[in-house]
Short mmCIF file of C-alpha atoms in Angstrom, two decimals:
data_model
loop_
_atom_site.label_atom_id
_atom_site.label_comp_id
_atom_site.label_asym_id
_atom_site.label_seq_id
_atom_site.Cartn_x
_atom_site.Cartn_y
_atom_site.Cartn_z
CA MET A 5 24.22 26.93 -11.04
CA ASP A 6 24.93 27.54 -14.63
CA ALA A 7 27.24 30.85 -14.24
CA LEU A 8 29.60 28.09 -12.47
CA THR A 9 33.54 28.70 -13.91
CA PRO A 10 35.25 25.65 -15.35
CA ARG A 11 37.26 25.14 -12.10
CA GLU A 12 33.86 25.35 -9.95
CA ILE A 13 32.32 22.89 -12.09
CA VAL A 14 35.78 20.28 -11.73
CA ALA A 15 35.87 20.56 -7.73
CA GLU A 16 32.30 19.80 -7.62
CA LEU A 17 32.37 16.35 -9.93
CA ASP A 18 35.63 15.52 -7.88
CA ARG A 19 33.00 15.35 -4.66
CA HIS A 20 31.61 12.19 -7.02
CA ILE A 21 34.58 11.15 -9.63
CA ILE A 22 38.29 10.04 -8.61
CA GLY A 23 40.90 10.72 -11.15
CA GLN A 24 39.92 11.27 -15.41
CA ASP A 25 40.91 14.97 -14.97
CA ALA A 26 41.18 15.56 -18.73
CA ALA A 27 37.39 14.62 -19.18
CA LYS A 28 36.26 16.45 -16.21
CA ARG A 29 37.71 19.80 -17.75
CA ALA A 30 36.96 18.83 -20.91
CA VAL A 31 32.61 18.93 -19.93
CA ALA A 32 32.97 21.75 -17.56
CA VAL A 33 34.39 24.51 -19.94
CA ALA A 34 32.07 22.32 -22.96
CA VAL A 35 29.26 23.96 -19.91
CA ARG A 36 30.90 27.04 -19.76
CA ASN A 37 30.66 27.78 -23.51
CA ARG A 38 27.14 27.91 -23.31
CA TRP A 39 26.99 30.38 -20.65
CA ARG A 40 29.78 33.15 -22.94
CA ARG A 41 27.48 31.99 -25.73
CA ARG A 42 24.25 33.10 -24.16
CA GLN A 43 26.61 36.75 -23.21
CA LEU A 44 26.88 37.60 -27.42
CA ASP A 45 25.35 39.62 -29.60
CA PRO A 46 22.35 37.17 -30.97
CA ALA A 47 23.85 37.71 -34.52
CA LEU A 48 27.05 36.51 -33.18
CA ALA A 49 25.36 33.81 -30.67
CA ARG A 50 23.30 31.59 -33.59
CA GLU A 51 27.14 31.09 -35.17
CA VAL A 52 28.73 29.71 -32.24
CA ALA A 53 28.37 26.14 -32.10
CA PRO A 54 28.28 23.92 -29.55
CA LYS A 55 32.15 22.02 -28.99
CA ASN A 56 30.88 17.53 -29.11
CA ILE A 57 33.35 15.50 -27.25
CA ILE A 58 34.25 12.15 -27.56
CA MET A 59 34.68 10.18 -24.35
CA ILE A 60 37.33 7.03 -25.62
CA GLY A 61 38.38 4.63 -22.40
CA PRO A 62 37.21 0.93 -21.12
CA THR A 63 33.63 0.37 -19.35
CA GLY A 64 33.29 1.50 -15.48
CA VAL A 65 35.62 4.43 -15.46
CA GLY A 66 33.43 7.21 -15.05
CA LYS A 67 32.46 8.06 -18.74
CA THR A 68 28.63 8.38 -18.28
CA GLU A 69 29.12 9.37 -14.77
CA ILE A 70 31.17 12.99 -15.53
CA ALA A 71 28.59 13.44 -18.17
CA ARG A 72 25.45 12.90 -15.72
CA ARG A 73 26.83 14.64 -12.67
CA MET A 74 27.16 17.46 -14.65
CA ALA A 75 24.29 17.88 -16.25
CA ARG A 76 22.98 17.47 -13.21
CA LEU A 77 24.71 20.19 -11.12
CA VAL A 78 24.17 22.72 -14.34
CA ASN A 79 20.17 21.58 -14.00
CA ALA A 80 19.97 20.29 -17.83
CA PRO A 81 17.88 17.95 -19.32
CA PHE A 82 20.13 14.52 -19.47
CA LEU A 83 19.65 11.98 -22.18
CA LYS A 84 21.78 8.74 -22.30
CA VAL A 85 21.40 6.46 -25.28
CA GLU A 86 23.16 3.51 -26.99
CA ALA A 87 23.94 4.39 -30.40
CA SER A 88 23.53 0.34 -31.12
CA LYS A 89 20.31 0.37 -30.26
CA TYR A 90 18.95 3.43 -32.99
CA THR A 91 18.82 1.71 -36.83
CA GLU A 92 18.47 3.60 -40.14
CA VAL A 93 15.25 5.11 -41.08
CA GLY A 94 12.92 2.73 -42.63
CA TYR A 95 13.81 0.23 -40.85
CA HIS A 96 12.28 -1.61 -37.85
CA GLY A 97 13.40 0.13 -34.62
CA ARG A 98 13.91 3.23 -33.36
CA ASP A 99 15.35 5.92 -35.45
CA VAL A 100 17.92 8.07 -34.03
CA GLU A 101 15.82 11.33 -33.43
CA SER A 102 13.17 9.61 -31.05
CA MET A 103 16.18 10.70 -29.09
CA ILE A 104 14.80 14.19 -29.35
CA ARG A 105 11.73 13.40 -28.29
CA ASP A 106 13.38 11.82 -25.66
CA LEU A 107 15.13 14.57 -24.79
CA LEU A 108 12.06 17.18 -24.80
CA GLU A 109 9.92 15.07 -22.86
CA LEU A 110 12.80 14.87 -20.39
CA GLY A 111 13.04 18.99 -20.41
CA MET A 112 8.75 19.11 -19.80
CA ASN A 113 9.19 17.13 -16.98
CA MET A 114 11.78 19.39 -15.72
CA ALA A 115 9.23 22.04 -16.59
CA ARG A 116 6.18 20.74 -14.92
CA ALA A 117 7.83 20.09 -11.76
CA GLU A 118 9.15 23.61 -11.52
CA GLN A 119 5.79 25.23 -12.25
CA ALA A 120 4.31 22.67 -9.98
CA GLU A 121 6.50 24.06 -7.27
CA VAL A 122 5.64 27.57 -7.90
CA VAL A 123 1.82 27.18 -7.67
CA ARG A 124 2.64 23.96 -5.04
CA GLU A 125 1.03 26.34 -1.90
CA GLN A 126 -2.16 27.34 -3.87
CA ALA A 127 -3.14 23.23 -5.44
CA GLU A 128 -2.76 22.45 -1.76
CA SER A 129 -4.95 25.00 -0.79
CA ALA A 130 -7.66 23.39 -3.15
CA VAL A 131 -7.05 20.44 -2.60
CA GLU A 132 -7.54 20.60 1.08
CA GLU A 133 -11.08 21.99 0.64
CA ARG A 134 -11.90 19.74 -1.32
CA LEU A 135 -10.96 16.93 1.22
CA VAL A 136 -12.93 18.63 3.77
CA SER A 137 -16.05 18.88 1.20
CA LEU A 138 -15.37 15.27 1.01
CA LEU A 139 -15.21 14.61 4.57
CA ILE A 140 -18.46 16.02 5.46
CA GLY A 141 -20.80 14.62 2.85
CA ALA A 142 -19.45 15.96 -0.91
CA GLU A 143 -17.72 17.68 -2.68
CA PRO A 144 -18.80 21.69 -3.54
CA THR A 145 -21.51 21.83 -5.97
CA ASP A 146 -23.07 24.88 -8.28
CA GLU A 147 -26.77 23.56 -6.63
CA PRO A 148 -28.05 25.29 -3.89
CA SER A 149 -27.46 23.86 -0.40
CA PRO A 150 -31.23 22.39 0.98
CA LEU A 151 -30.14 24.48 4.06
CA ALA A 152 -29.85 26.96 2.25
CA PRO A 153 -32.29 30.57 2.22
CA THR A 154 -35.11 30.29 -0.21
CA ASP A 155 -37.08 32.85 -1.38
CA ASP A 156 -39.79 31.33 1.27
CA SER A 157 -37.23 31.81 3.75
CA THR A 158 -35.31 35.45 3.83
CA ASP A 159 -34.61 35.26 7.28
CA PRO A 160 -30.91 36.81 7.49
CA ALA A 161 -30.50 35.60 10.84
CA ALA A 162 -31.62 32.43 9.98
CA ALA A 163 -29.10 32.59 6.75
CA ASP A 164 -26.11 33.92 8.43
CA VAL A 165 -26.52 31.43 12.21
CA GLU A 166 -25.96 28.58 9.18
CA ARG A 167 -23.26 29.90 7.40
CA GLU A 168 -21.43 30.11 10.76
CA VAL A 169 -22.11 26.79 11.84
CA ARG A 170 -21.18 25.56 8.31
CA LEU A 171 -17.88 27.44 8.99
CA ARG A 172 -17.38 26.50 11.99
CA MET A 173 -17.58 22.99 11.19
CA ARG A 174 -15.23 23.23 8.51
CA ARG A 175 -12.69 24.98 10.64
CA LYS A 176 -12.60 21.96 12.81
CA MET A 177 -12.52 19.05 9.97
CA ARG A 178 -9.62 21.48 8.42
CA ASP A 179 -7.65 21.31 11.67
CA LYS A 180 -8.33 17.86 11.59
CA LEU A 181 -7.07 17.00 8.16
CA ARG A 182 -4.04 19.06 8.50
CA ALA A 183 -3.61 16.28 12.24
CA GLY A 184 -3.57 13.46 9.42
CA GLN A 185 -6.33 12.35 11.92
CA PHE A 186 -8.14 10.98 8.75
CA ASP A 187 -5.06 10.01 6.69
CA ASP A 188 -6.05 6.29 7.21
CA ARG A 189 -9.95 7.01 6.34
CA GLU A 190 -11.53 5.96 3.00
CA ILE A 191 -13.72 8.08 0.62
CA GLU A 192 -14.17 8.26 -2.35
CA ILE A 193 -13.58 10.42 -5.22
CA SER A 194 -13.64 11.37 -8.80
CA VAL A 195 -10.83 10.44 -10.63
CA SER A 196 -10.84 11.84 -14.50
CA GLU A 197 -8.48 10.10 -17.11
CA ARG A 198 -8.20 10.12 -20.85
CA PRO A 199 -8.08 6.56 -22.22
CA SER A 200 -4.78 6.06 -24.45
CA MET A 201 -4.91 5.46 -28.41
CA PRO A 202 -5.05 1.48 -28.90
CA LEU A 203 -3.22 2.20 -32.11
CA ILE A 204 -0.69 4.27 -30.67
CA GLY A 205 0.10 2.00 -28.54
CA MET A 206 -0.34 -0.92 -30.84
CA MET A 207 2.99 0.30 -33.41
CA GLY A 208 4.81 2.96 -30.48
CA PRO A 209 5.54 6.46 -30.24
CA ASP A 210 7.87 6.33 -32.93
CA GLN A 211 5.99 5.19 -35.22
CA VAL A 212 2.94 7.77 -35.01
CA ASP A 213 3.44 10.98 -36.57
CA PRO A 214 3.61 13.44 -34.17
CA GLY A 215 0.75 15.72 -34.86
CA MET A 216 -1.18 12.89 -35.72
CA SER A 217 -0.94 11.68 -32.17
CA GLN A 218 -1.40 14.71 -30.47
CA MET A 219 -4.94 15.34 -32.92
CA LEU A 220 -6.15 11.88 -32.36
CA GLU A 221 -5.55 12.45 -28.14
CA SER A 222 -7.16 15.68 -28.44
CA LEU A 223 -10.09 13.54 -29.61
CA MET A 224 -10.22 10.88 -26.92
CA PRO A 225 -12.86 12.10 -24.50
CA THR A 226 -12.24 12.68 -21.37
CA ARG A 227 -13.70 9.74 -18.95
CA SER A 228 -14.38 10.01 -15.05
CA HIS A 229 -15.35 7.54 -12.90
CA ARG A 230 -15.66 7.07 -8.57
CA ARG A 231 -12.72 5.58 -6.98
CA ARG A 232 -12.53 4.79 -3.06
CA VAL A 233 -9.31 5.34 -2.10
CA THR A 234 -7.85 6.48 1.47
CA VAL A 235 -7.19 10.10 2.38
CA ARG A 236 -3.74 9.85 2.11
CA ARG A 237 -3.88 8.89 -1.23
CA ALA A 238 -6.43 11.01 -1.92
CA ARG A 239 -4.72 14.27 -1.39
CA ALA A 240 -1.88 12.56 -3.94
CA ILE A 241 -4.38 12.12 -6.47
CA LEU A 242 -6.18 15.28 -5.79
CA MET A 243 -3.21 17.60 -5.56
CA GLU A 244 -2.12 15.87 -9.14
CA GLU A 245 -5.40 17.44 -10.83
CA GLU A 246 -5.60 21.09 -9.20
CA THR A 247 -1.85 21.24 -10.32
CA ASP A 248 -2.42 20.68 -13.81
CA LYS A 249 -5.79 22.51 -13.24
CA LEU A 250 -2.63 25.94 -12.25
CA ILE A 251 -0.51 25.00 -14.47
CA ASP A 252 -0.36 27.10 -17.75
CA ASN A 253 0.23 24.90 -20.66
CA GLU A 254 1.33 27.02 -23.15
CA LYS A 255 4.19 28.66 -20.85
CA LEU A 256 5.39 24.97 -20.02
CA VAL A 257 5.59 24.35 -23.52
CA GLU A 258 7.35 27.02 -24.71
CA GLN A 259 9.44 26.66 -21.71
CA ALA A 260 10.54 23.07 -21.90
CA ILE A 261 11.51 23.32 -25.77
CA GLU A 262 13.93 26.25 -24.99
CA ARG A 263 15.59 24.36 -22.15
CA THR A 264 16.07 21.22 -24.21
CA GLN A 265 17.58 23.54 -26.77
CA GLN A 266 20.17 25.82 -25.21
CA ASN A 267 20.98 22.93 -22.06
CA GLY A 268 20.22 19.78 -23.66
CA ILE A 269 23.14 16.77 -23.25
CA ILE A 270 22.60 13.45 -25.00
CA PHE A 271 25.24 11.34 -24.09
CA LEU A 272 25.60 8.90 -27.08
CA ASP A 273 27.13 5.64 -25.39
CA GLU A 274 29.20 2.77 -27.41
CA ILE A 275 29.03 5.28 -30.50
CA ASP A 276 32.27 2.75 -31.77
CA LYS A 277 29.34 -0.21 -31.87
CA ILE A 278 28.24 2.11 -34.96
CA ALA A 279 31.87 2.35 -36.44
CA ALA A 280 32.84 0.58 -39.72
CA PRO A 281 36.69 -1.59 -38.52
CA SER A 282 38.71 -0.46 -41.28
CA GLU A 283 40.30 -3.43 -41.93
CA GLY A 284 36.43 -4.48 -42.66
CA GLY A 285 35.96 -2.91 -45.56
CA GLY A 286 32.57 -1.52 -44.55
CA LYS A 287 31.07 -4.11 -47.24
CA GLY A 288 28.95 -6.08 -44.98
CA SER A 289 25.40 -5.20 -44.57
CA ALA A 290 26.03 -4.57 -40.67
CA ASP A 291 28.96 -2.27 -41.83
CA VAL A 292 26.16 -1.02 -44.42
CA SER A 293 23.60 -0.65 -41.82
CA ARG A 294 25.81 1.61 -38.58
CA GLN A 295 26.93 3.31 -41.55
CA GLY A 296 23.17 4.46 -42.11
CA VAL A 297 22.62 5.07 -38.65
CA GLN A 298 26.30 7.68 -38.95
CA ARG A 299 24.60 9.17 -41.25
CA ASP A 300 21.02 9.69 -39.80
CA LEU A 301 22.81 11.10 -36.86
CA LEU A 302 24.80 13.69 -38.26
CA PRO A 303 22.21 16.25 -39.65
CA ILE A 304 20.71 15.92 -35.98
CA VAL A 305 24.32 16.63 -34.48
CA GLU A 306 25.01 19.02 -37.00
CA GLY A 307 21.88 20.76 -36.17
CA SER A 308 18.75 20.49 -37.65
CA THR A 309 15.04 20.60 -36.84
CA VAL A 310 12.69 17.66 -35.06
CA ASN A 311 9.04 17.15 -35.08
CA THR A 312 7.71 16.27 -31.40
CA ARG A 313 4.47 15.90 -30.19
CA TYR A 314 4.75 19.66 -28.43
CA GLY A 315 6.60 21.43 -31.53
CA VAL A 316 9.67 21.91 -33.32
CA VAL A 317 12.63 21.57 -31.71
CA HIS A 318 16.52 22.93 -32.77
CA THR A 319 19.06 20.70 -32.26
CA ASP A 320 22.06 22.66 -33.33
CA GLN A 321 22.79 24.09 -29.86
CA ILE A 322 21.93 20.15 -27.59
CA LEU A 323 25.25 19.03 -25.99
CA PHE A 324 26.67 15.46 -27.62
CA ILE A 325 29.03 13.83 -25.26
CA ALA A 326 29.69 10.54 -27.45
CA ALA A 327 31.42 7.69 -25.39
CA GLY A 328 33.61 4.45 -26.51
CA ALA A 329 35.39 1.46 -25.38
CA PHE A 330 37.10 1.64 -29.45
CA HIS A 331 38.80 -1.99 -29.02
CA SER A 332 37.90 -3.36 -31.90
CA ALA A 333 37.05 0.19 -34.05
CA ALA A 334 38.54 3.76 -34.19
CA VAL A 335 37.66 7.17 -34.26
CA SER A 336 38.46 7.44 -37.41
CA ASP A 337 36.49 4.61 -38.46
CA LEU A 338 33.43 6.72 -38.28
CA MET A 339 32.38 8.79 -41.39
CA PRO A 340 35.02 11.88 -41.88
CA GLU A 341 31.65 14.10 -41.41
CA LEU A 342 30.47 13.21 -38.22
CA GLN A 343 33.95 12.96 -36.56
CA GLY A 344 34.31 16.58 -37.58
CA ARG A 345 31.41 17.43 -35.11
CA PHE A 346 33.38 15.96 -32.22
CA PRO A 347 36.18 18.57 -32.57
CA ILE A 348 37.20 17.60 -28.50
CA ARG A 349 38.45 13.69 -28.02
CA VAL A 350 39.90 12.43 -24.19
CA GLU A 351 41.00 9.84 -23.12
CA LEU A 352 40.30 8.43 -20.12
CA GLU A 353 42.61 6.25 -18.16
CA ALA A 354 42.16 2.37 -16.90
CA LEU A 355 41.52 2.91 -12.97
CA ARG A 356 44.38 0.55 -10.63
CA LYS A 357 44.54 -0.20 -7.29
CA GLU A 358 45.56 3.43 -6.08
CA ASP A 359 42.26 4.13 -7.85
CA PHE A 360 39.65 1.76 -6.27
CA ARG A 361 41.22 2.61 -2.86
CA ARG A 362 40.31 6.72 -2.97
CA ILE A 363 37.14 5.09 -4.82
CA LEU A 364 36.09 3.33 -1.52
CA THR A 365 36.62 6.34 0.95
CA GLU A 366 36.80 9.43 -0.73
CA PRO A 367 33.72 10.70 -2.54
CA ASP A 368 30.55 11.81 -0.59
CA ALA A 369 28.53 8.28 -1.07
CA ALA A 370 31.84 6.38 -1.35
CA LEU A 371 30.88 2.51 -1.24
CA THR A 372 32.22 2.05 2.11
CA LYS A 373 29.94 5.77 3.75
CA GLN A 374 26.96 3.79 2.35
CA GLN A 375 28.04 0.16 3.83
CA GLN A 376 28.10 1.89 7.52
CA ALA A 377 24.91 4.12 6.64
CA MET A 378 22.76 0.92 5.37
CA LEU A 379 24.08 -1.03 8.24
CA ALA A 380 23.75 2.02 11.15
CA THR A 381 19.82 1.10 10.41
CA GLU A 382 19.60 -1.84 12.07
CA GLY A 383 21.65 -0.24 14.97
CA MET A 384 25.43 -1.36 13.89
CA THR A 385 28.77 0.45 13.67
CA ILE A 386 31.20 -0.18 10.75
CA GLU A 387 34.45 0.71 11.54
CA PHE A 388 36.73 -0.73 8.17
CA ASP A 389 41.17 -0.90 8.40
CA ASP A 390 43.21 0.53 6.12
CA ALA A 391 44.59 -2.31 5.22
CA ALA A 392 41.17 -3.84 4.95
CA VAL A 393 40.36 -0.74 3.03
CA ASP A 394 43.83 -1.64 0.67
CA ALA A 395 43.22 -5.91 0.41
CA MET A 396 39.13 -4.55 -1.21
CA ALA A 397 41.01 -2.38 -3.50
CA GLU A 398 44.17 -5.06 -4.23
CA LEU A 399 41.08 -8.03 -4.84
CA ALA A 400 39.37 -5.73 -7.54
CA ALA A 401 42.50 -4.62 -9.41
CA GLU A 402 43.27 -8.16 -9.77
CA ALA A 403 40.05 -9.87 -11.03
CA ASN A 404 39.77 -6.66 -13.22
CA ALA A 405 43.37 -8.18 -14.95
CA THR A 406 42.52 -11.54 -14.65
CA MET A 407 39.10 -11.72 -16.11
CA GLU A 408 36.98 -8.80 -18.39
CA ASN A 409 37.97 -5.71 -17.24
CA ILE A 410 34.76 -4.07 -15.62
CA GLY A 411 36.24 -0.75 -13.90
CA ALA A 412 34.56 0.45 -10.55
CA ARG A 413 31.88 -1.89 -11.08
CA ARG A 414 34.11 -4.55 -9.58
CA LEU A 415 34.06 -2.69 -6.06
CA MET A 416 30.18 -3.10 -6.17
CA THR A 417 30.66 -7.00 -6.49
CA VAL A 418 33.73 -7.35 -3.90
CA MET A 419 31.93 -5.10 -1.10
CA GLU A 420 28.62 -7.42 -1.65
CA GLN A 421 30.82 -10.44 -0.96
CA VAL A 422 32.34 -8.92 1.73
CA PHE A 423 29.21 -7.77 3.47
CA GLU A 424 26.69 -10.64 2.41
CA GLN A 425 27.10 -12.52 5.89
CA LEU A 426 27.10 -9.52 8.04
CA SER A 427 24.12 -8.08 6.29
CA PHE A 428 22.10 -11.08 6.25
CA ASP A 429 22.52 -11.62 10.24
CA ALA A 430 22.55 -8.03 11.11
CA PRO A 431 19.07 -7.95 12.40
CA ASP A 432 19.55 -10.82 14.61
CA LEU A 433 22.75 -9.06 15.88
CA ASP A 434 21.29 -6.28 18.60
CA GLY A 435 23.35 -3.67 17.34
CA GLY A 436 27.45 -3.38 18.26
CA THR A 437 30.50 -2.20 17.00
CA VAL A 438 32.41 -4.35 13.31
CA ARG A 439 35.59 -4.22 12.69
CA ILE A 440 36.55 -4.59 9.47
CA THR A 441 39.97 -6.14 9.26
CA GLU A 442 42.47 -6.85 6.15
CA ALA A 443 41.34 -10.96 7.59
CA PHE A 444 37.78 -10.43 7.59
CA VAL A 445 38.27 -9.39 3.55
CA ARG A 446 40.44 -12.17 2.55
CA GLU A 447 38.57 -14.77 4.34
CA ARG A 448 35.47 -13.93 2.42
CA LEU A 449 36.97 -13.64 -0.37
CA ALA A 450 39.41 -16.45 -0.86
CA ALA A 451 37.58 -19.67 -1.70
CA ILE A 452 36.41 -16.96 -4.89
CA MET A 453 39.57 -15.64 -5.73
CA GLN A 454 41.42 -18.76 -5.76
CA ASP A 455 38.75 -20.91 -8.01
CA GLU A 456 38.84 -18.91 -11.63
CA ASP A 457 35.40 -20.54 -12.65
CA LEU A 458 33.35 -19.56 -9.48
CA SER A 459 35.16 -15.76 -9.38
CA ARG A 460 34.00 -15.38 -13.32
CA PHE A 461 30.40 -16.30 -11.47
CA VAL A 462 30.24 -14.44 -8.62
CA LEU A 463 32.69 -10.99 -8.97
#
């Protein structure tokens, strides 16, 4: 999927996000550049740095959604973090290197899921055999069966009969197991687990050296205990165990690190919160702290190495997309060195009534379509008049203009207020068709919109 052209990427994003063409084009080109880099000679490819992006725009206009959808489209590890939650190295709190560790964990999960799919059939077969053995009486062991032939009983015919009886019994149990006849029966299984280190739990993952953490965990003995669970639950537990046995962990780590380094995307939200406004002079303790976070962030964005529990991660090809409203600060208030590492800047437009109307109807998972699908589970058919959609868009735009502008998120609160009573009564209405009209929308929202204090609380 990462060989998609910029035009194809934008077309996919258009299915879910309305407008913001400049931002869509910027991320589409950034993703395509990764594919282009892989076609280069390795010596030249090492010199090609990703073109990091800064998105500027108010909340709720699609900054995060564009990046998240794009990452999902190309199957890349994607991590959204708030820049304001990090602290300078040496202070209490999370340091910026922890975002790389978190990104690698996501890469590990993705690689593990892919490996699990490869060995799924083999794992399912092993789980089935273990469940059959448990249902018959005991899991398979290396000890000889009391019915097995011994030195004193070497009659080949008797051994063949016994073997045939066992095979026939296992076949019957296997057929019943596949048919789900034992799903609710309780059985006793042995579950293995490695206890966590109390010290690591108290200190937190960011305060423990990754190498020490891995060493301490490897020293802890694996414990097993017996549990009584249903066959349905046992299948899930044993599937995880058998999958872990079949997965090549060295190959898994190698793939995860490579994917994180080459395809990883970090979305730095609220980047404006660590910018020191120029009028403040940068002398206060808060401004000094912000600059400290920027200084720590700079080598990560520039390209450095970060030690993790799985190995060293190089950050020079990770794509960083920063975003912020920049109401009280400007991009120029960031450190010049950090500004230079974000060469692409895109300004997203505030949403208007026309945009709200399109958001309500055009995306594949538009709010109106979601509401229709949800109430269809109760046997109800919901139909929207065009005027009703216009009214919801108008009221959302009006609420954003008179109160805090939260962008498209306002539509969710408007929709919930319109459908609150209907959603409550739906199970008792025995299906039928309900038409949502402009009068219905305005009636549901009239009292709230007229009372400013109430509208601030509800919408």
